[in-house]
């Protein structure tokens, strides 16, 4: 019998509360700072990988559209990386990769975190899982696959795990440094919520990779950002263990603002913040003045985001929805880590 080399996986995206920004080894994609994130339920990438000896080249279907260029090249390089690590060779059959985000890519929420996490797990399952993988029963070592996912995109390492997740700082030259691990499962702090204000206006942003590399190379504020990160990680970790939202939120807010300060001080400055992002920050702080536990964060894009609890999530969403330029809001709970799914799920 020919073993199937075909598997389906899904991964949720994650939002960093202690930000990863900058690499200390760009070749191995090792982060210059430790980071900490919350995996988000419901913002999911589903990816199917089928290795087929009949194919002459890798094929990528991204949200049903055949896609070439750099996205396909990145996928091919990642499949080579997974094959080399797991079966010892890049001489692999070519693959058909179908990937779908269940959140609107046009809204600029597309995330390399969920994409590379799902691709890594699907490729690993297809290469090494045989019939068990096709049945959705493939067991895998999350830490090992996180190291592979990280080489595709740093934040993807964290999406291997659910709940609250730490990604360590890299040691240059050591591919197995910068390990990801779970601090709390999603069920350990189920009241946490992350509210996203989706900003309608969408100028093309500088990618995270370009933005952080340029910041590291030219910003006089990059070194202080790096120096502050270990204490932020420690404080956030203690806050999480104590389920202390205020302490965690304060760290998250300052980590995000320091990341953006370092980017804005690059030469030329990298500016992701827009009017709506800053109005979102002020709206979140105004809520806090009124006793609502809500804390601002944002990433390499314009969308204001807030960390809060289930009890206050609707009020936070309403405040962000009232910000000019915010088109709609999403409320996400803590989500699970990446997983393999059966190829032909039973119809619901
Ligand atoms: C602002 O993981 O996208 O979201 O490793 O170059 O692919 P690469 O970068 P990426 O950067 C994420 C940056 C961030 C903060 C974070 O998620 O920690």
Tab-separated table of C-alpha atoms and ligand atoms in Angstrom:
chain	number	residue	atom	x	y	z
A	1	UNK	CA	0.000	0.000	0.000
A	2	UNK	CA	1.240	3.492	-0.794
A	3	UNK	CA	1.248	5.591	2.366
A	4	UNK	CA	-0.778	8.763	2.018
A	5	UNK	CA	1.329	11.913	2.300
A	6	UNK	CA	-1.595	14.145	2.886
A	7	UNK	CA	-2.761	15.992	6.009
A	8	UNK	CA	-4.889	18.884	7.220
A	9	UNK	CA	-4.058	21.135	10.173
A	10	UNK	CA	-5.384	24.290	11.730
A	11	UNK	CA	-3.843	26.945	13.942
A	12	UNK	CA	-5.154	30.022	15.682
A	13	UNK	CA	-3.346	33.303	15.463
A	14	UNK	CA	-1.899	34.914	18.586
A	15	UNK	CA	-1.394	38.413	19.916
A	16	UNK	CA	1.784	39.325	21.761
A	17	UNK	CA	1.441	40.932	25.195
A	18	UNK	CA	5.223	41.198	25.462
A	19	UNK	CA	6.313	42.032	21.918
A	20	UNK	CA	8.826	40.288	19.694
A	21	UNK	CA	10.540	42.962	17.601
A	22	UNK	CA	14.010	42.426	16.136
A	23	UNK	CA	16.224	39.416	15.483
A	24	UNK	CA	19.656	38.559	16.750
A	25	UNK	CA	20.216	36.020	13.966
A	26	UNK	CA	18.246	36.797	10.799
A	27	UNK	CA	19.364	33.601	9.031
A	28	UNK	CA	17.943	31.318	11.728
A	29	UNK	CA	15.190	33.852	12.496
A	30	UNK	CA	16.098	34.017	16.175
A	31	UNK	CA	14.363	36.782	18.147
A	32	UNK	CA	16.424	39.412	19.948
A	33	UNK	CA	13.891	39.552	22.793
A	34	UNK	CA	11.681	37.059	24.608
A	35	UNK	CA	7.960	37.453	23.931
A	36	UNK	CA	4.685	36.329	25.435
A	37	UNK	CA	1.344	35.910	23.701
A	38	UNK	CA	-2.272	34.913	23.972
A	39	UNK	CA	-3.519	32.416	21.395
A	40	UNK	CA	-6.861	33.643	20.020
A	41	UNK	CA	-9.820	31.378	19.517
A	42	UNK	CA	-11.644	31.755	16.215
A	43	UNK	CA	-8.987	33.545	14.168
A	44	UNK	CA	-7.835	30.462	12.371
A	45	UNK	CA	-5.825	29.292	9.386
A	46	UNK	CA	-6.611	25.841	7.977
A	47	UNK	CA	-3.968	24.315	5.736
A	48	UNK	CA	-3.931	21.085	3.745
A	49	UNK	CA	-0.636	19.712	2.442
A	50	UNK	CA	-0.565	16.907	-0.106
A	51	UNK	CA	2.778	15.638	-1.356
A	52	UNK	CA	2.254	14.145	-4.812
A	53	UNK	CA	5.015	12.539	-6.894
A	54	UNK	CA	3.062	13.481	-10.040
A	55	UNK	CA	3.468	17.228	-9.425
A	56	UNK	CA	6.284	19.061	-11.234
A	57	UNK	CA	6.306	22.014	-8.832
A	58	UNK	CA	4.771	23.119	-5.544
A	59	UNK	CA	1.321	24.681	-5.896
A	60	UNK	CA	-0.203	27.161	-3.427
A	61	UNK	CA	-3.907	27.912	-3.208
A	62	UNK	CA	-4.375	30.861	-0.850
A	63	UNK	CA	-8.056	31.410	0.009
A	64	UNK	CA	-8.873	29.442	-3.197
A	65	UNK	CA	-6.686	31.606	-5.480
A	66	UNK	CA	-3.596	30.052	-7.063
A	67	UNK	CA	-0.695	32.156	-5.796
A	68	UNK	CA	2.915	32.325	-7.007
A	69	UNK	CA	5.795	34.712	-6.362
A	70	UNK	CA	7.194	35.275	-2.888
A	71	UNK	CA	4.330	33.620	-0.943
A	72	UNK	CA	4.836	30.377	-2.907
A	73	UNK	CA	8.633	30.617	-2.577
A	74	UNK	CA	8.279	31.020	1.199
A	75	UNK	CA	5.993	27.990	1.409
A	76	UNK	CA	8.431	25.899	-0.689
A	77	UNK	CA	11.374	26.912	1.489
A	78	UNK	CA	9.392	26.030	4.578
A	79	UNK	CA	8.407	22.611	3.210
A	80	UNK	CA	12.112	21.975	2.472
A	81	UNK	CA	12.982	22.998	6.031
A	82	UNK	CA	10.376	20.685	7.564
A	83	UNK	CA	11.413	17.812	5.282
A	84	UNK	CA	15.106	18.259	6.101
A	85	UNK	CA	14.408	18.291	9.846
A	86	UNK	CA	11.945	15.403	9.917
A	87	UNK	CA	12.988	13.057	7.108
A	88	UNK	CA	16.569	14.202	6.565
A	89	UNK	CA	16.328	15.459	2.993
A	90	UNK	CA	14.954	18.270	0.866
A	91	UNK	CA	14.495	15.726	-1.971
A	92	UNK	CA	10.775	15.582	-1.320
A	93	UNK	CA	7.824	15.165	-3.656
A	94	UNK	CA	6.279	18.472	-4.703
A	95	UNK	CA	3.226	19.524	-2.747
A	96	UNK	CA	-0.212	20.985	-3.262
A	97	UNK	CA	-0.887	23.395	-0.380
A	98	UNK	CA	-4.382	24.748	0.187
A	99	UNK	CA	-4.714	27.344	2.892
A	100	UNK	CA	-7.762	29.268	4.068
A	101	UNK	CA	-8.076	31.980	6.708
A	102	UNK	CA	-11.460	32.138	8.406
A	103	UNK	CA	-10.883	35.834	9.091
A	104	UNK	CA	-10.902	38.422	6.323
A	105	UNK	CA	-7.425	38.824	4.833
A	106	UNK	CA	-8.557	42.109	3.265
A	107	UNK	CA	-9.060	43.540	6.760
A	108	UNK	CA	-5.333	43.217	7.296
A	109	UNK	CA	-5.637	40.659	10.056
A	110	UNK	CA	-3.965	37.945	8.018
A	111	UNK	CA	-1.325	36.554	10.208
A	112	UNK	CA	1.907	34.803	9.428
A	113	UNK	CA	1.605	33.300	12.928
A	114	UNK	CA	-1.378	31.056	12.212
A	115	UNK	CA	-0.199	30.497	8.617
A	116	UNK	CA	3.244	29.102	9.434
A	117	UNK	CA	1.980	27.172	12.463
A	118	UNK	CA	-0.692	25.412	10.380
A	119	UNK	CA	1.715	24.821	7.478
A	120	UNK	CA	4.344	23.320	9.781
A	121	UNK	CA	1.923	20.926	11.459
A	122	UNK	CA	0.235	19.896	8.201
A	123	UNK	CA	3.593	19.314	6.475
A	124	UNK	CA	4.986	17.342	9.422
A	125	UNK	CA	1.852	15.202	9.579
A	126	UNK	CA	1.842	14.599	5.816
A	127	UNK	CA	5.552	13.664	5.759
A	128	UNK	CA	5.673	11.440	8.815
A	129	UNK	CA	2.140	10.602	9.926
A	130	UNK	CA	0.878	8.236	7.203
A	131	UNK	CA	-2.689	7.010	7.625
A	132	UNK	CA	-2.905	8.304	11.199
A	133	UNK	CA	-2.296	11.842	9.949
A	134	UNK	CA	-4.981	11.496	7.293
A	135	UNK	CA	-7.362	10.332	10.035
A	136	UNK	CA	-6.478	13.365	12.174
A	137	UNK	CA	-4.766	11.229	14.792
A	138	UNK	CA	-1.183	12.392	14.368
A	139	UNK	CA	0.616	13.062	17.662
A	140	UNK	CA	3.387	15.613	17.531
A	141	UNK	CA	6.000	17.302	19.674
A	142	UNK	CA	4.818	20.925	19.904
A	143	UNK	CA	8.191	22.239	21.025
A	144	UNK	CA	9.983	20.602	18.100
A	145	UNK	CA	7.489	21.896	15.541
A	146	UNK	CA	7.564	25.352	17.155
A	147	UNK	CA	11.299	25.548	16.339
A	148	UNK	CA	10.492	24.828	12.699
A	149	UNK	CA	7.531	27.222	12.629
A	150	UNK	CA	9.689	29.974	14.133
A	151	UNK	CA	12.048	29.763	11.176
A	152	UNK	CA	9.099	30.550	8.905
A	153	UNK	CA	7.890	33.406	11.124
A	154	UNK	CA	8.876	34.127	14.711
A	155	UNK	CA	5.371	34.638	16.047
A	156	UNK	CA	4.247	31.311	14.478
A	157	UNK	CA	6.199	29.366	17.119
A	158	UNK	CA	3.751	30.631	19.742
A	159	UNK	CA	0.672	29.436	17.796
A	160	UNK	CA	1.753	25.822	18.284
A	161	UNK	CA	0.467	26.204	21.833
A	162	UNK	CA	-2.839	27.341	23.244
A	163	UNK	CA	-3.461	29.869	26.000
A	164	UNK	CA	-0.568	32.007	27.218
A	165	UNK	CA	2.725	31.178	25.564
A	166	UNK	CA	6.336	32.290	25.936
A	167	UNK	CA	8.903	32.366	23.139
A	168	UNK	CA	12.429	32.633	24.469
A	169	UNK	CA	15.179	34.905	23.209
A	170	UNK	CA	17.524	33.408	20.614
A	171	UNK	CA	21.186	32.565	20.973
A	172	UNK	CA	22.842	33.485	17.659
A	173	UNK	CA	23.894	30.422	15.667
A	174	UNK	CA	21.789	27.997	17.703
A	175	UNK	CA	18.700	26.964	15.816
A	176	UNK	CA	17.234	25.164	18.823
A	177	UNK	CA	17.392	28.202	21.072
A	178	UNK	CA	14.298	30.453	21.325
A	179	UNK	CA	12.014	27.657	22.417
A	180	UNK	CA	8.296	28.164	22.804
A	181	UNK	CA	6.407	26.843	25.813
A	182	UNK	CA	2.982	27.112	27.348
A	183	UNK	CA	2.550	29.126	30.518
A	184	UNK	CA	-1.189	28.595	30.995
A	185	UNK	CA	-3.689	26.563	29.000
A	186	UNK	CA	-6.660	28.419	27.510
A	187	UNK	CA	-8.921	26.873	30.152
A	188	UNK	CA	-6.712	28.150	33.004
A	189	UNK	CA	-7.787	31.776	32.523
A	190	UNK	CA	-10.957	31.502	30.453
A	191	UNK	CA	-12.239	35.023	31.293
A	192	UNK	CA	-9.504	36.758	29.288
A	193	UNK	CA	-10.637	38.531	26.118
A	194	UNK	CA	-8.861	40.335	23.333
A	195	UNK	CA	-10.936	42.941	21.504
A	196	UNK	CA	-9.831	44.049	18.029
A	197	UNK	CA	-10.969	47.247	16.353
A	198	UNK	CA	-10.769	46.556	12.626
A	199	UNK	CA	-9.705	49.796	10.934
A	200	UNK	CA	-11.234	50.293	7.530
A	201	UNK	CA	-8.601	52.460	5.901
A	202	UNK	CA	-5.761	50.244	4.877
A	203	UNK	CA	-2.583	51.733	3.480
A	204	UNK	CA	0.015	49.092	2.652
A	205	UNK	CA	2.084	48.530	5.767
A	206	UNK	CA	5.747	47.696	6.009
A	207	UNK	CA	5.912	43.971	6.809
A	208	UNK	CA	6.923	43.014	10.361
A	209	UNK	CA	10.116	41.450	9.040
A	210	UNK	CA	11.218	44.581	7.176
A	211	UNK	CA	10.036	46.899	9.941
A	212	UNK	CA	11.882	45.089	12.714
A	213	UNK	CA	15.083	44.610	10.710
A	214	UNK	CA	15.122	48.299	9.798
A	215	UNK	CA	14.439	49.235	13.444
A	216	UNK	CA	17.284	47.021	14.680
A	217	UNK	CA	19.645	48.473	12.082
A	218	UNK	CA	18.873	52.188	12.468
A	219	UNK	CA	16.933	53.024	15.647
A	220	UNK	CA	18.805	54.429	18.656
A	221	UNK	CA	15.833	53.245	20.719
A	222	UNK	CA	16.179	49.607	19.693
A	223	UNK	CA	18.849	48.739	22.285
A	224	UNK	CA	16.783	50.181	25.172
A	225	UNK	CA	13.732	48.268	23.890
A	226	UNK	CA	15.764	45.033	23.974
A	227	UNK	CA	17.195	45.851	27.403
A	228	UNK	CA	13.707	46.352	28.887
A	229	UNK	CA	12.242	43.100	27.557
A	230	UNK	CA	13.479	40.554	30.163
A	231	UNK	CA	11.875	42.486	33.035
A	232	UNK	CA	8.644	42.844	31.048
A	233	UNK	CA	8.620	39.081	30.524
A	234	UNK	CA	9.242	38.390	34.200
A	235	UNK	CA	6.550	40.817	35.355
A	236	UNK	CA	4.043	39.483	32.824
A	237	UNK	CA	4.797	35.903	33.832
A	238	UNK	CA	4.238	36.684	37.511
A	239	UNK	CA	1.030	38.559	36.694
A	240	UNK	CA	-0.260	35.597	34.690
A	241	UNK	CA	0.495	33.131	37.474
A	242	UNK	CA	-1.419	35.421	39.881
A	243	UNK	CA	-4.221	35.990	37.288
A	244	UNK	CA	-3.548	39.703	37.810
A	245	UNK	CA	-5.048	41.380	34.743
A	246	UNK	CA	-4.071	44.910	35.750
A	247	UNK	CA	-0.419	44.045	36.107
A	248	UNK	CA	-0.410	42.016	32.903
A	249	UNK	CA	-2.252	44.757	31.035
A	250	UNK	CA	0.148	47.457	32.190
A	251	UNK	CA	3.092	45.423	30.896
A	252	UNK	CA	1.286	44.725	27.608
A	253	UNK	CA	0.549	48.403	27.063
A	254	UNK	CA	4.085	49.559	27.721
A	255	UNK	CA	5.652	46.742	25.690
A	256	UNK	CA	3.536	47.715	22.666
A	257	UNK	CA	4.279	51.424	23.060
A	258	UNK	CA	8.009	50.759	23.453
A	259	UNK	CA	8.013	48.574	20.356
A	260	UNK	CA	6.339	51.354	18.380
A	261	UNK	CA	8.617	54.003	19.893
A	262	UNK	CA	11.666	52.048	18.759
A	263	UNK	CA	10.176	51.624	15.261
A	264	UNK	CA	9.240	55.309	14.984
A	265	UNK	CA	12.783	56.305	15.971
A	266	UNK	CA	14.275	54.275	13.088
A	267	UNK	CA	15.744	56.209	10.163
A	268	UNK	CA	13.472	56.765	8.322
A	269	UNK	CA	10.818	56.092	10.962
A	270	UNK	CA	8.534	53.074	10.646
A	271	UNK	CA	5.055	54.254	11.642
A	272	UNK	CA	2.241	51.720	11.927
A	273	UNK	CA	0.065	53.873	14.212
A	274	UNK	CA	-2.747	55.767	12.500
A	275	UNK	CA	-5.243	58.267	13.856
A	276	UNK	CA	-7.703	55.482	14.632
A	277	UNK	CA	-5.020	53.487	16.440
A	278	UNK	CA	-4.224	56.381	18.756
A	279	UNK	CA	-7.883	57.263	19.281
A	280	UNK	CA	-8.353	53.596	20.200
A	281	UNK	CA	-5.573	53.894	22.773
A	282	UNK	CA	-7.240	56.963	24.294
A	283	UNK	CA	-10.648	55.264	24.301
A	284	UNK	CA	-9.188	52.285	26.181
A	285	UNK	CA	-7.495	54.561	28.714
A	286	UNK	CA	-10.710	56.550	29.183
A	287	UNK	CA	-12.529	53.310	29.982
A	288	UNK	CA	-9.851	52.509	32.513
A	289	UNK	CA	-10.415	55.882	34.205
A	290	UNK	CA	-13.996	54.733	34.674
A	291	UNK	CA	-12.894	51.518	36.335
A	292	UNK	CA	-12.982	49.139	33.352
A	293	UNK	CA	-9.962	46.829	33.233
A	294	UNK	CA	-8.865	47.297	29.607
A	295	UNK	CA	-5.358	47.674	28.229
A	296	UNK	CA	-4.245	48.771	24.777
A	297	UNK	CA	-1.969	46.927	22.393
A	298	UNK	CA	-1.301	46.976	18.643
A	299	UNK	CA	1.003	45.327	16.136
A	300	UNK	CA	2.570	46.060	12.760
A	301	UNK	CA	-0.688	47.486	11.467
A	302	UNK	CA	-3.290	50.109	12.373
A	303	UNK	CA	-5.848	48.073	14.333
A	304	UNK	CA	-6.265	49.102	17.978
A	305	UNK	CA	-6.605	46.074	20.267
A	306	UNK	CA	-7.432	45.747	23.934
A	307	UNK	CA	-6.881	43.101	26.566
A	308	UNK	CA	-9.820	42.789	28.949
A	309	UNK	CA	-12.168	40.276	30.581
A	310	UNK	CA	-15.394	38.609	29.478
A	311	UNK	CA	-17.372	40.871	31.818
A	312	UNK	CA	-16.081	44.069	30.156
A	313	UNK	CA	-15.533	42.872	26.579
A	314	UNK	CA	-18.798	44.292	25.202
A	315	UNK	CA	-18.128	47.720	26.726
A	316	UNK	CA	-14.596	47.711	25.318
A	317	UNK	CA	-15.873	46.648	21.886
A	318	UNK	CA	-18.471	49.441	21.966
A	319	UNK	CA	-15.792	52.002	22.861
A	320	UNK	CA	-13.522	50.835	20.024
A	321	UNK	CA	-16.465	50.704	17.597
A	322	UNK	CA	-17.115	54.392	18.327
A	323	UNK	CA	-13.578	55.367	17.243
A	324	UNK	CA	-13.638	57.085	13.832
A	325	UNK	CA	-12.208	54.713	11.224
A	326	UNK	CA	-12.982	51.536	13.142
A	327	UNK	CA	-15.227	49.533	10.868
A	328	UNK	CA	-16.152	46.711	13.195
A	329	UNK	CA	-14.885	44.849	16.240
A	330	UNK	CA	-14.003	41.256	17.060
A	331	UNK	CA	-13.923	39.711	20.524
A	332	UNK	CA	-11.631	36.685	20.910
A	333	UNK	CA	-11.307	34.230	23.792
A	334	UNK	CA	-8.180	32.251	24.651
A	335	UNK	CA	-7.722	29.580	21.987
A	336	UNK	CA	-6.142	26.158	21.581
A	337	UNK	CA	-2.807	25.260	20.021
A	338	UNK	CA	-2.373	23.972	16.473
A	339	UNK	CA	-3.938	20.602	15.682
A	340	UNK	CA	-4.303	18.000	12.976
A	341	UNK	CA	-7.791	17.398	11.602
A	342	UNK	CA	-9.163	14.400	9.727
A	343	UNK	CA	-9.013	14.870	5.958
A	344	UNK	CA	-12.693	14.151	5.434
A	345	UNK	CA	-14.434	15.439	8.493
A	346	UNK	CA	-17.905	14.084	9.090
A	347	UNK	CA	-20.464	16.619	7.927
A	348	UNK	CA	-21.693	18.604	10.932
B	1	LIG	C1	4.494	43.091	15.995
B	1	LIG	O1	6.532	37.002	13.557
B	1	LIG	O2	5.611	38.489	11.737
B	1	LIG	O3	3.393	41.006	15.712
B	1	LIG	O4	9.693	36.494	12.317
B	1	LIG	O5	9.978	38.303	10.635
B	1	LIG	O6	8.074	36.682	10.400
B	1	LIG	P1	9.001	37.423	11.346
B	1	LIG	O7	8.093	38.433	12.185
B	1	LIG	P2	6.639	38.253	12.789
B	1	LIG	O8	6.637	39.506	13.803
B	1	LIG	C2	5.638	39.724	14.736
B	1	LIG	C3	5.754	41.117	15.251
B	1	LIG	C4	4.605	41.574	16.123
B	1	LIG	C5	4.878	41.284	17.607
B	1	LIG	C6	4.725	39.853	18.039
B	1	LIG	O9	3.885	39.107	17.481
B	1	LIG	O10	5.422	39.479	19.001
